[in-house]
PDB file of C-alpha atoms and ligand atoms in Angstrom:
ATOM      1  CA  UNK G   1     -41.241 -51.306  10.055  1.00 45.00           C
ATOM      2  CA  UNK G   2     -38.407 -52.412  12.349  1.00 50.00           C
ATOM      3  CA  UNK G   3     -35.975 -50.186  14.203  1.00 44.00           C
ATOM      4  CA  UNK G   4     -33.295 -50.511  11.529  1.00 45.00           C
ATOM      5  CA  UNK G   5     -35.737 -49.654   8.713  1.00 50.00           C
ATOM      6  CA  UNK G   6     -36.930 -46.492  10.420  1.00 51.00           C
ATOM      7  CA  UNK G   7     -33.363 -45.544  11.408  1.00 47.00           C
ATOM      8  CA  UNK G   8     -32.360 -45.960   7.734  1.00 50.00           C
ATOM      9  CA  UNK G   9     -35.324 -43.817   6.673  1.00 57.00           C
ATOM     10  CA  UNK G  10     -34.317 -41.047   9.096  1.00 43.00           C
ATOM     11  CA  UNK G  11     -30.734 -41.266   7.848  1.00 44.00           C
ATOM     12  CA  UNK G  12     -31.860 -41.108   4.189  1.00 49.00           C
ATOM     13  CA  UNK G  13     -34.021 -38.075   4.913  1.00 51.00           C
ATOM     14  CA  UNK G  14     -31.122 -36.431   6.738  1.00 50.00           C
ATOM     15  CA  UNK G  15     -28.733 -37.099   3.858  1.00 46.00           C
ATOM     16  CA  UNK G  16     -31.176 -35.796   1.283  1.00 55.00           C
ATOM     17  CA  UNK G  17     -31.968 -32.679   3.376  1.00 54.00           C
ATOM     18  CA  UNK G  18     -28.240 -32.053   3.811  1.00 57.00           C
ATOM     19  CA  UNK G  19     -27.663 -32.534   0.071  1.00 60.00           C
ATOM     20  CA  UNK G  20     -30.543 -30.137  -0.603  1.00 61.00           C
ATOM     21  CA  UNK G  21     -28.974 -27.493   1.630  1.00 64.00           C
ATOM     22  CA  UNK G  22     -25.523 -27.925   0.037  1.00 67.00           C
ATOM     23  CA  UNK G  23     -27.066 -27.851  -3.445  1.00 71.00           C
ATOM     24  CA  UNK G  24     -28.904 -24.597  -2.672  1.00 69.00           C
ATOM     25  CA  UNK G  25     -25.764 -22.860  -1.428  1.00 78.00           C
ATOM     26  CA  UNK G  26     -23.472 -24.264  -4.141  1.00 91.00           C
ATOM     27  CA  UNK G  27     -25.669 -23.090  -7.002  1.00 96.00           C
ATOM     28  CA  UNK G  28     -26.337 -19.727  -5.349  1.00 96.00           C
ATOM     29  CA  UNK G  29     -22.572 -19.112  -5.242  1.00 95.00           C
ATOM     30  CA  UNK G  30     -22.144 -19.395  -9.031  1.00 97.00           C
ATOM     31  CA  UNK G  31     -21.384 -16.032 -10.549  1.00 97.00           C
ATOM     32  CA  UNK G  32     -24.241 -16.142 -13.115  1.00 98.00           C
ATOM     33  CA  UNK G  33     -26.699 -16.848 -10.286  1.00 98.00           C
ATOM     34  CA  UNK G  34     -25.279 -14.017  -8.162  1.00 98.00           C
ATOM     35  CA  UNK G  35     -25.584 -11.621 -11.111  1.00 98.00           C
ATOM     36  CA  UNK G  36     -29.153 -12.761 -11.807  1.00 98.00           C
ATOM     37  CA  UNK G  37     -30.105 -12.238  -8.149  1.00 98.00           C
ATOM     38  CA  UNK G  38     -28.507  -8.795  -8.221  1.00 98.00           C
ATOM     39  CA  UNK G  39     -30.492  -7.903 -11.359  1.00 98.00           C
ATOM     40  CA  UNK G  40     -33.748  -8.876  -9.603  1.00 98.00           C
ATOM     41  CA  UNK G  41     -32.771  -6.719  -6.629  1.00 98.00           C
ATOM     42  CA  UNK G  42     -31.736  -3.769  -8.781  1.00 98.00           C
ATOM     43  CA  UNK G  43     -34.981  -3.946 -10.773  1.00 98.00           C
ATOM     44  CA  UNK G  44     -36.989  -3.816  -7.573  1.00 98.00           C
ATOM     45  CA  UNK G  45     -34.949  -0.864  -6.299  1.00 98.00           C
ATOM     46  CA  UNK G  46     -35.739   0.956  -9.552  1.00 98.00           C
ATOM     47  CA  UNK G  47     -39.459   0.522  -8.792  1.00 98.00           C
ATOM     48  CA  UNK G  48     -40.020  -1.769 -11.783  1.00 98.00           C
ATOM     49  CA  UNK G  49     -41.268  -4.797  -9.853  1.00 98.00           C
ATOM     50  CA  UNK G  50     -44.163  -3.992  -7.536  1.00 98.00           C
ATOM     51  CA  UNK G  51     -45.511  -7.048  -5.708  1.00 98.00           C
ATOM     52  CA  UNK G  52     -44.946 -10.056  -7.999  1.00 98.00           C
ATOM     53  CA  UNK G  53     -44.565  -7.905 -11.111  1.00 98.00           C
ATOM     54  CA  UNK G  54     -42.055  -8.932 -13.737  1.00 98.00           C
ATOM     55  CA  UNK G  55     -39.945 -12.010 -14.386  1.00 98.00           C
ATOM     56  CA  UNK G  56     -36.628 -12.935 -15.961  1.00 98.00           C
ATOM     57  CA  UNK G  57     -34.858 -15.810 -17.655  1.00 98.00           C
ATOM     58  CA  UNK G  58     -31.211 -16.572 -18.413  1.00 98.00           C
ATOM     59  CA  UNK G  59     -30.109 -19.262 -20.894  1.00 98.00           C
ATOM     60  CA  UNK G  60     -27.257 -21.043 -19.168  1.00 98.00           C
ATOM     61  CA  UNK G  61     -23.891 -21.269 -20.926  1.00 98.00           C
ATOM     62  CA  UNK G  62     -22.186 -24.707 -21.147  1.00 98.00           C
ATOM     63  CA  UNK G  63     -19.767 -23.661 -18.367  1.00 97.00           C
ATOM     64  CA  UNK G  64     -22.695 -22.639 -16.114  1.00 98.00           C
ATOM     65  CA  UNK G  65     -24.265 -26.066 -16.616  1.00 98.00           C
ATOM     66  CA  UNK G  66     -20.924 -27.747 -15.980  1.00 97.00           C
ATOM     67  CA  UNK G  67     -20.412 -25.983 -12.648  1.00 95.00           C
ATOM     68  CA  UNK G  68     -23.978 -26.609 -11.412  1.00 95.00           C
ATOM     69  CA  UNK G  69     -25.078 -29.971 -12.704  1.00 95.00           C
ATOM     70  CA  UNK G  70     -23.532 -31.885  -9.798  1.00 95.00           C
ATOM     71  CA  UNK G  71     -25.955 -30.038  -7.536  1.00 95.00           C
ATOM     72  CA  UNK G  72     -29.126 -30.621  -9.542  1.00 96.00           C
ATOM     73  CA  UNK G  73     -31.911 -32.600  -7.867  1.00 96.00           C
ATOM     74  CA  UNK G  74     -31.461 -36.375  -7.877  1.00 96.00           C
ATOM     75  CA  UNK G  75     -35.157 -36.539  -8.731  1.00 96.00           C
ATOM     76  CA  UNK G  76     -36.172 -33.647 -11.016  1.00 97.00           C
ATOM     77  CA  UNK G  77     -39.862 -32.685 -11.300  1.00 97.00           C
ATOM     78  CA  UNK G  78     -42.090 -34.427 -13.856  1.00 98.00           C
ATOM     79  CA  UNK G  79     -41.957 -33.121 -17.428  1.00 98.00           C
ATOM     80  CA  UNK G  80     -44.485 -30.367 -18.219  1.00 97.00           C
ATOM     81  CA  UNK G  81     -45.551 -29.941 -21.860  1.00 96.00           C
ATOM     82  CA  UNK G  82     -45.066 -26.545 -23.536  1.00 94.00           C
ATOM     83  CA  UNK G  83     -47.939 -25.117 -25.649  1.00 90.00           C
ATOM     84  CA  UNK G  84     -45.903 -25.977 -28.751  1.00 91.00           C
ATOM     85  CA  UNK G  85     -42.505 -27.671 -29.257  1.00 95.00           C
ATOM     86  CA  UNK G  86     -39.459 -25.367 -29.331  1.00 96.00           C
ATOM     87  CA  UNK G  87     -36.937 -27.580 -31.092  1.00 97.00           C
ATOM     88  CA  UNK G  88     -34.312 -24.816 -31.273  1.00 97.00           C
ATOM     89  CA  UNK G  89     -34.109 -24.806 -27.480  1.00 98.00           C
ATOM     90  CA  UNK G  90     -33.898 -28.600 -27.105  1.00 98.00           C
ATOM     91  CA  UNK G  91     -31.754 -29.529 -24.109  1.00 98.00           C
ATOM     92  CA  UNK G  92     -31.181 -25.909 -23.029  1.00 98.00           C
ATOM     93  CA  UNK G  93     -31.277 -24.987 -19.349  1.00 98.00           C
ATOM     94  CA  UNK G  94     -32.695 -21.713 -18.052  1.00 98.00           C
ATOM     95  CA  UNK G  95     -32.460 -19.907 -14.742  1.00 98.00           C
ATOM     96  CA  UNK G  96     -35.912 -18.318 -14.258  1.00 98.00           C
ATOM     97  CA  UNK G  97     -37.918 -16.493 -11.618  1.00 98.00           C
ATOM     98  CA  UNK G  98     -40.724 -18.365  -9.846  1.00 98.00           C
ATOM     99  CA  UNK G  99     -44.415 -17.741 -10.537  1.00 98.00           C
ATOM    100  CA  UNK G 100     -45.787 -15.304  -7.961  1.00 98.00           C
ATOM    101  CA  UNK G 101     -42.367 -14.544  -6.473  1.00 98.00           C
ATOM    102  CA  UNK G 102     -41.643 -10.972  -5.442  1.00 98.00           C
ATOM    103  CA  UNK G 103     -38.407  -9.602  -6.913  1.00 98.00           C
ATOM    104  CA  UNK G 104     -37.593  -7.965  -3.565  1.00 98.00           C
ATOM    105  CA  UNK G 105     -37.469 -11.425  -1.978  1.00 98.00           C
ATOM    106  CA  UNK G 106     -35.172 -13.111  -4.506  1.00 98.00           C
ATOM    107  CA  UNK G 107     -31.948 -12.122  -2.733  1.00 98.00           C
ATOM    108  CA  UNK G 108     -33.327 -13.211   0.659  1.00 98.00           C
ATOM    109  CA  UNK G 109     -33.872 -16.794  -0.515  1.00 97.00           C
ATOM    110  CA  UNK G 110     -32.751 -17.454  -4.105  1.00 98.00           C
ATOM    111  CA  UNK G 111     -33.435 -21.195  -4.020  1.00 97.00           C
ATOM    112  CA  UNK G 112     -37.123 -20.512  -3.219  1.00 98.00           C
ATOM    113  CA  UNK G 113     -37.690 -17.603  -5.603  1.00 98.00           C
ATOM    114  CA  UNK G 114     -35.769 -18.722  -8.689  1.00 98.00           C
ATOM    115  CA  UNK G 115     -34.924 -22.092 -10.188  1.00 98.00           C
ATOM    116  CA  UNK G 116     -33.421 -23.947 -13.123  1.00 98.00           C
ATOM    117  CA  UNK G 117     -35.549 -25.696 -15.745  1.00 98.00           C
ATOM    118  CA  UNK G 118     -34.261 -27.925 -18.505  1.00 98.00           C
ATOM    119  CA  UNK G 119     -35.967 -28.605 -21.816  1.00 98.00           C
ATOM    120  CA  UNK G 120     -36.150 -32.141 -23.151  1.00 98.00           C
ATOM    121  CA  UNK G 121     -34.301 -33.223 -26.274  1.00 98.00           C
ATOM    122  CA  UNK G 122     -37.197 -32.227 -28.536  1.00 98.00           C
ATOM    123  CA  UNK G 123     -37.900 -28.880 -26.821  1.00 97.00           C
ATOM    124  CA  UNK G 124     -41.463 -30.044 -26.106  1.00 97.00           C
ATOM    125  CA  UNK G 125     -41.466 -29.995 -22.317  1.00 97.00           C
ATOM    126  CA  UNK G 126     -39.571 -28.703 -19.308  1.00 98.00           C
ATOM    127  CA  UNK G 127     -38.792 -29.954 -15.827  1.00 98.00           C
ATOM    128  CA  UNK G 128     -37.296 -28.428 -12.685  1.00 98.00           C
ATOM    129  CA  UNK G 129     -33.746 -29.524 -11.877  1.00 98.00           C
ATOM    130  CA  UNK G 130     -32.900 -26.987  -9.153  1.00 98.00           C
ATOM    131  CA  UNK G 131     -34.544 -24.322  -6.950  1.00 98.00           C
ATOM    132  CA  UNK G 132     -38.259 -23.421  -6.646  1.00 98.00           C
ATOM    133  CA  UNK G 133     -37.894 -24.737  -3.093  1.00 97.00           C
ATOM    134  CA  UNK G 134     -41.182 -25.188  -1.251  1.00 96.00           C
ATOM    135  CA  UNK G 135     -43.252 -26.197  -4.268  1.00 96.00           C
ATOM    136  CA  UNK G 136     -42.690 -23.212  -6.572  1.00 97.00           C
ATOM    137  CA  UNK G 137     -42.919 -23.355 -10.356  1.00 98.00           C
ATOM    138  CA  UNK G 138     -41.456 -21.160 -13.131  1.00 98.00           C
ATOM    139  CA  UNK G 139     -43.136 -17.877 -14.093  1.00 97.00           C
ATOM    140  CA  UNK G 140     -46.445 -18.106 -15.956  1.00 92.00           C
ATOM    141  CA  UNK G 141     -44.703 -16.064 -18.672  1.00 92.00           C
ATOM    142  CA  UNK G 142     -42.319 -18.969 -19.427  1.00 94.00           C
ATOM    143  CA  UNK G 143     -43.796 -19.451 -22.955  1.00 88.00           C
ATOM    144  CA  UNK G 144     -43.213 -15.733 -23.740  1.00 89.00           C
ATOM    145  CA  UNK G 145     -39.661 -15.995 -22.437  1.00 96.00           C
ATOM    146  CA  UNK G 146     -38.805 -19.166 -24.347  1.00 96.00           C
ATOM    147  CA  UNK G 147     -40.349 -17.949 -27.605  1.00 96.00           C
ATOM    148  CA  UNK G 148     -38.503 -14.650 -27.058  1.00 97.00           C
ATOM    149  CA  UNK G 149     -35.205 -16.517 -26.647  1.00 98.00           C
ATOM    150  CA  UNK G 150     -35.755 -18.428 -29.912  1.00 97.00           C
ATOM    151  CA  UNK G 151     -36.624 -15.289 -31.796  1.00 97.00           C
ATOM    152  CA  UNK G 152     -33.633 -13.314 -30.515  1.00 97.00           C
ATOM    153  CA  UNK G 153     -31.222 -16.214 -31.031  1.00 97.00           C
ATOM    154  CA  UNK G 154     -32.129 -16.117 -34.708  1.00 96.00           C
ATOM    155  CA  UNK G 155     -31.066 -12.441 -34.773  1.00 94.00           C
ATOM    156  CA  UNK G 156     -28.182 -12.701 -32.283  1.00 96.00           C
ATOM    157  CA  UNK G 157     -26.561 -16.063 -31.515  1.00 96.00           C
ATOM    158  CA  UNK G 158     -25.106 -14.580 -28.300  1.00 97.00           C
ATOM    159  CA  UNK G 159     -28.455 -13.722 -26.731  1.00 98.00           C
ATOM    160  CA  UNK G 160     -28.909 -15.187 -23.224  1.00 98.00           C
ATOM    161  CA  UNK G 161     -31.355 -12.999 -21.326  1.00 98.00           C
ATOM    162  CA  UNK G 162     -35.026 -12.072 -21.519  1.00 98.00           C
ATOM    163  CA  UNK G 163     -36.297  -9.703 -18.844  1.00 98.00           C
ATOM    164  CA  UNK G 164     -39.825  -8.444 -18.189  1.00 98.00           C
ATOM    165  CA  UNK G 165     -40.580  -5.525 -15.866  1.00 98.00           C
ATOM    166  CA  UNK G 166     -43.152  -2.811 -15.146  1.00 98.00           C
ATOM    167  CA  UNK G 167     -41.301   0.527 -15.413  1.00 98.00           C
ATOM    168  CA  UNK G 168     -43.571   3.410 -14.411  1.00 98.00           C
ATOM    169  CA  UNK G 169     -42.705   6.002 -17.059  1.00 98.00           C
ATOM    170  CA  UNK G 170     -42.847   3.627 -20.015  1.00 98.00           C
ATOM    171  CA  UNK G 171     -46.249   2.310 -18.903  1.00 98.00           C
ATOM    172  CA  UNK G 172     -47.494   5.887 -18.413  1.00 98.00           C
ATOM    173  CA  UNK G 173     -46.223   6.768 -21.887  1.00 98.00           C
ATOM    174  CA  UNK G 174     -48.401   4.011 -23.383  1.00 98.00           C
ATOM    175  CA  UNK G 175     -51.444   5.775 -21.859  1.00 98.00           C
ATOM    176  CA  UNK G 176     -50.755   9.077 -23.617  1.00 98.00           C
ATOM    177  CA  UNK G 177     -48.699   8.245 -26.716  1.00 98.00           C
ATOM    178  CA  UNK G 178     -49.717   6.831 -30.062  1.00 98.00           C
ATOM    179  CA  UNK G 179     -49.008   3.068 -29.913  1.00 98.00           C
ATOM    180  CA  UNK G 180     -47.073   3.070 -33.151  1.00 98.00           C
ATOM    181  CA  UNK G 181     -43.597   1.520 -32.851  1.00 98.00           C
ATOM    182  CA  UNK G 182     -41.923   4.045 -35.160  1.00 98.00           C
ATOM    183  CA  UNK G 183     -43.460   7.109 -33.474  1.00 98.00           C
ATOM    184  CA  UNK G 184     -42.892   5.681 -29.981  1.00 98.00           C
ATOM    185  CA  UNK G 185     -39.222   5.085 -30.808  1.00 98.00           C
ATOM    186  CA  UNK G 186     -38.783   8.575 -32.277  1.00 98.00           C
ATOM    187  CA  UNK G 187     -40.174  10.150 -29.110  1.00 98.00           C
ATOM    188  CA  UNK G 188     -37.730   8.145 -26.959  1.00 98.00           C
ATOM    189  CA  UNK G 189     -34.836   9.130 -29.250  1.00 98.00           C
ATOM    190  CA  UNK G 190     -35.873  12.806 -29.061  1.00 97.00           C
ATOM    191  CA  UNK G 191     -36.202  12.743 -25.264  1.00 96.00           C
ATOM    192  CA  UNK G 192     -32.756  11.306 -24.659  1.00 92.00           C
ATOM    193  CA  UNK G 193     -30.067  11.478 -27.298  1.00 91.00           C
ATOM    194  CA  UNK G 194     -28.291   8.494 -25.710  1.00 92.00           C
ATOM    195  CA  UNK G 195     -31.237   6.304 -26.738  1.00 94.00           C
ATOM    196  CA  UNK G 196     -30.247   6.477 -30.399  1.00 96.00           C
ATOM    197  CA  UNK G 197     -26.924   4.851 -29.527  1.00 96.00           C
ATOM    198  CA  UNK G 198     -28.305   2.335 -27.013  1.00 97.00           C
ATOM    199  CA  UNK G 199     -31.447   1.496 -28.994  1.00 97.00           C
ATOM    200  CA  UNK G 200     -30.559   1.955 -32.665  1.00 97.00           C
ATOM    201  CA  UNK G 201     -33.160  -0.691 -33.573  1.00 97.00           C
ATOM    202  CA  UNK G 202     -35.766   1.200 -31.519  1.00 98.00           C
ATOM    203  CA  UNK G 203     -38.595  -0.352 -29.545  1.00 98.00           C
ATOM    204  CA  UNK G 204     -41.617  -2.257 -30.804  1.00 98.00           C
ATOM    205  CA  UNK G 205     -44.999  -1.682 -29.184  1.00 98.00           C
ATOM    206  CA  UNK G 206     -47.785  -4.239 -28.741  1.00 98.00           C
ATOM    207  CA  UNK G 207     -51.343  -3.176 -27.892  1.00 98.00           C
ATOM    208  CA  UNK G 208     -52.765  -4.391 -24.570  1.00 97.00           C
ATOM    209  CA  UNK G 209     -53.743  -8.029 -24.347  1.00 95.00           C
ATOM    210  CA  UNK G 210     -54.020 -10.726 -21.728  1.00 93.00           C
ATOM    211  CA  UNK G 211     -50.630 -11.781 -20.376  1.00 90.00           C
ATOM    212  CA  UNK G 212     -49.469 -15.284 -19.464  1.00 86.00           C
ATOM    213  CA  UNK G 213     -50.840 -16.723 -22.716  1.00 87.00           C
ATOM    214  CA  UNK G 214     -49.132 -18.402 -25.621  1.00 87.00           C
ATOM    215  CA  UNK G 215     -50.625 -15.749 -27.999  1.00 91.00           C
ATOM    216  CA  UNK G 216     -48.800 -12.845 -26.352  1.00 93.00           C
ATOM    217  CA  UNK G 217     -45.641 -14.976 -26.395  1.00 92.00           C
ATOM    218  CA  UNK G 218     -45.964 -15.510 -30.151  1.00 94.00           C
ATOM    219  CA  UNK G 219     -46.510 -11.783 -30.756  1.00 96.00           C
ATOM    220  CA  UNK G 220     -43.663 -10.729 -28.460  1.00 96.00           C
ATOM    221  CA  UNK G 221     -41.349 -13.171 -30.215  1.00 96.00           C
ATOM    222  CA  UNK G 222     -42.384 -11.744 -33.589  1.00 97.00           C
ATOM    223  CA  UNK G 223     -41.577  -8.205 -32.375  1.00 97.00           C
ATOM    224  CA  UNK G 224     -38.211  -9.384 -30.999  1.00 97.00           C
ATOM    225  CA  UNK G 225     -37.156 -10.173 -34.568  1.00 96.00           C
ATOM    226  CA  UNK G 226     -36.614  -6.490 -35.263  1.00 97.00           C
ATOM    227  CA  UNK G 227     -36.010  -4.908 -31.825  1.00 98.00           C
ATOM    228  CA  UNK G 228     -34.474  -5.866 -28.501  1.00 98.00           C
ATOM    229  CA  UNK G 229     -37.168  -4.012 -26.551  1.00 98.00           C
ATOM    230  CA  UNK G 230     -40.881  -4.784 -26.799  1.00 98.00           C
ATOM    231  CA  UNK G 231     -43.304  -2.542 -24.916  1.00 98.00           C
ATOM    232  CA  UNK G 232     -46.552  -4.125 -23.740  1.00 98.00           C
ATOM    233  CA  UNK G 233     -49.016  -1.214 -23.652  1.00 98.00           C
ATOM    234  CA  UNK G 234     -50.598  -0.593 -20.233  1.00 98.00           C
ATOM    235  CA  UNK G 235     -48.487  -3.368 -18.736  1.00 98.00           C
ATOM    236  CA  UNK G 236     -44.701  -3.169 -19.028  1.00 98.00           C
ATOM    237  CA  UNK G 237     -41.728  -4.046 -21.148  1.00 98.00           C
ATOM    238  CA  UNK G 238     -39.684  -6.994 -22.395  1.00 98.00           C
ATOM    239  CA  UNK G 239     -35.994  -6.650 -23.173  1.00 98.00           C
ATOM    240  CA  UNK G 240     -33.298  -9.101 -24.149  1.00 98.00           C
ATOM    241  CA  UNK G 241     -29.550  -9.163 -24.397  1.00 98.00           C
ATOM    242  CA  UNK G 242     -26.363 -11.156 -24.530  1.00 98.00           C
ATOM    243  CA  UNK G 243     -25.817 -10.404 -20.832  1.00 98.00           C
ATOM    244  CA  UNK G 244     -27.878  -9.484 -17.798  1.00 98.00           C
ATOM    245  CA  UNK G 245     -26.335  -5.987 -17.942  1.00 98.00           C
ATOM    246  CA  UNK G 246     -27.373  -5.601 -21.592  1.00 98.00           C
ATOM    247  CA  UNK G 247     -31.032  -6.458 -21.007  1.00 98.00           C
ATOM    248  CA  UNK G 248     -31.222  -4.395 -17.807  1.00 98.00           C
ATOM    249  CA  UNK G 249     -29.475  -1.428 -19.442  1.00 98.00           C
ATOM    250  CA  UNK G 250     -31.924  -1.333 -22.349  1.00 98.00           C
ATOM    251  CA  UNK G 251     -34.860  -1.003 -19.958  1.00 98.00           C
ATOM    252  CA  UNK G 252     -32.979   1.618 -17.912  1.00 98.00           C
ATOM    253  CA  UNK G 253     -32.312   3.719 -21.012  1.00 98.00           C
ATOM    254  CA  UNK G 254     -35.847   3.534 -22.400  1.00 98.00           C
ATOM    255  CA  UNK G 255     -37.365   4.210 -18.982  1.00 98.00           C
ATOM    256  CA  UNK G 256     -35.123   7.224 -18.399  1.00 97.00           C
ATOM    257  CA  UNK G 257     -36.067   8.683 -21.776  1.00 97.00           C
TER     258      UNK G 257
HETATM  259  O1  2HA U 301     -45.091 -12.121 -13.201  1.00 62.39           O
HETATM  260  O2  2HA U 301     -45.505  -9.389 -14.552  1.00 62.39           O
HETATM  261  O3  2HA U 301     -46.811 -10.275 -16.637  1.00 62.39           O
HETATM  262  C1  2HA U 301     -46.069 -11.155 -13.143  1.00 62.39           C
HETATM  263  C2  2HA U 301     -46.131 -10.396 -14.414  1.00 62.39           C
HETATM  264  C3  2HA U 301     -46.974 -10.950 -15.471  1.00 62.39           C
HETATM  265 ZN1   ZN U 302     -45.959  -8.140 -16.186  1.00 62.39          ZN
END
């Protein structure tokens, strides 16, 4: 390689590193990203996200995509197949937390701890178009999140958020309470009157099972058809909503009760 070739290579690397840095900052400044980062921080401050516990996803609105797409990677990751095709989410883009990331670190370096994935036009696979800097990948619970989004969208076309966390009191309650959705809901309603207003559809409870699998995603999605909060016994909770505040607030209310 001659001098000019290697000089060009150095220049190309410099340009792409500079573009990477600009892209990180530009996307991080978008208001939906700032709100998502704040939700991760707030969840950790509540004690819901020990170590790498919990994960979250936000279905981007057309205006979010519009304001970010100029900063997406020139070369996205390869496509990764989903366990089964999710046609209803074809072409959608999601902001999601990274596998293994600690919620308390998201605000320190968003571009490393969260990222944007897009689904292909048949909803069969996803690829990374922004974030997950340093070789990260989306949460292992991505199938549960995506199936949850589909299920809630059927009930509420405005739904954008699915959030999973490990709130202490709710987990403890699954150790001492009957794991029956109706009885569990009635206890929450009795403990805190506000819960009837915030959670009129109650919570659904799933018995313990291995997480990170497609099976638990299918069951969580089924439970999302009739409630916006699904408790995973001896593990944590899933909640959804039209906004980050909605999903976060549901967990806050149930946990307080
Ligand atoms: O992301 O909480 O359920 C870690 C978990 C898995
Ligand atoms: Zn979990």
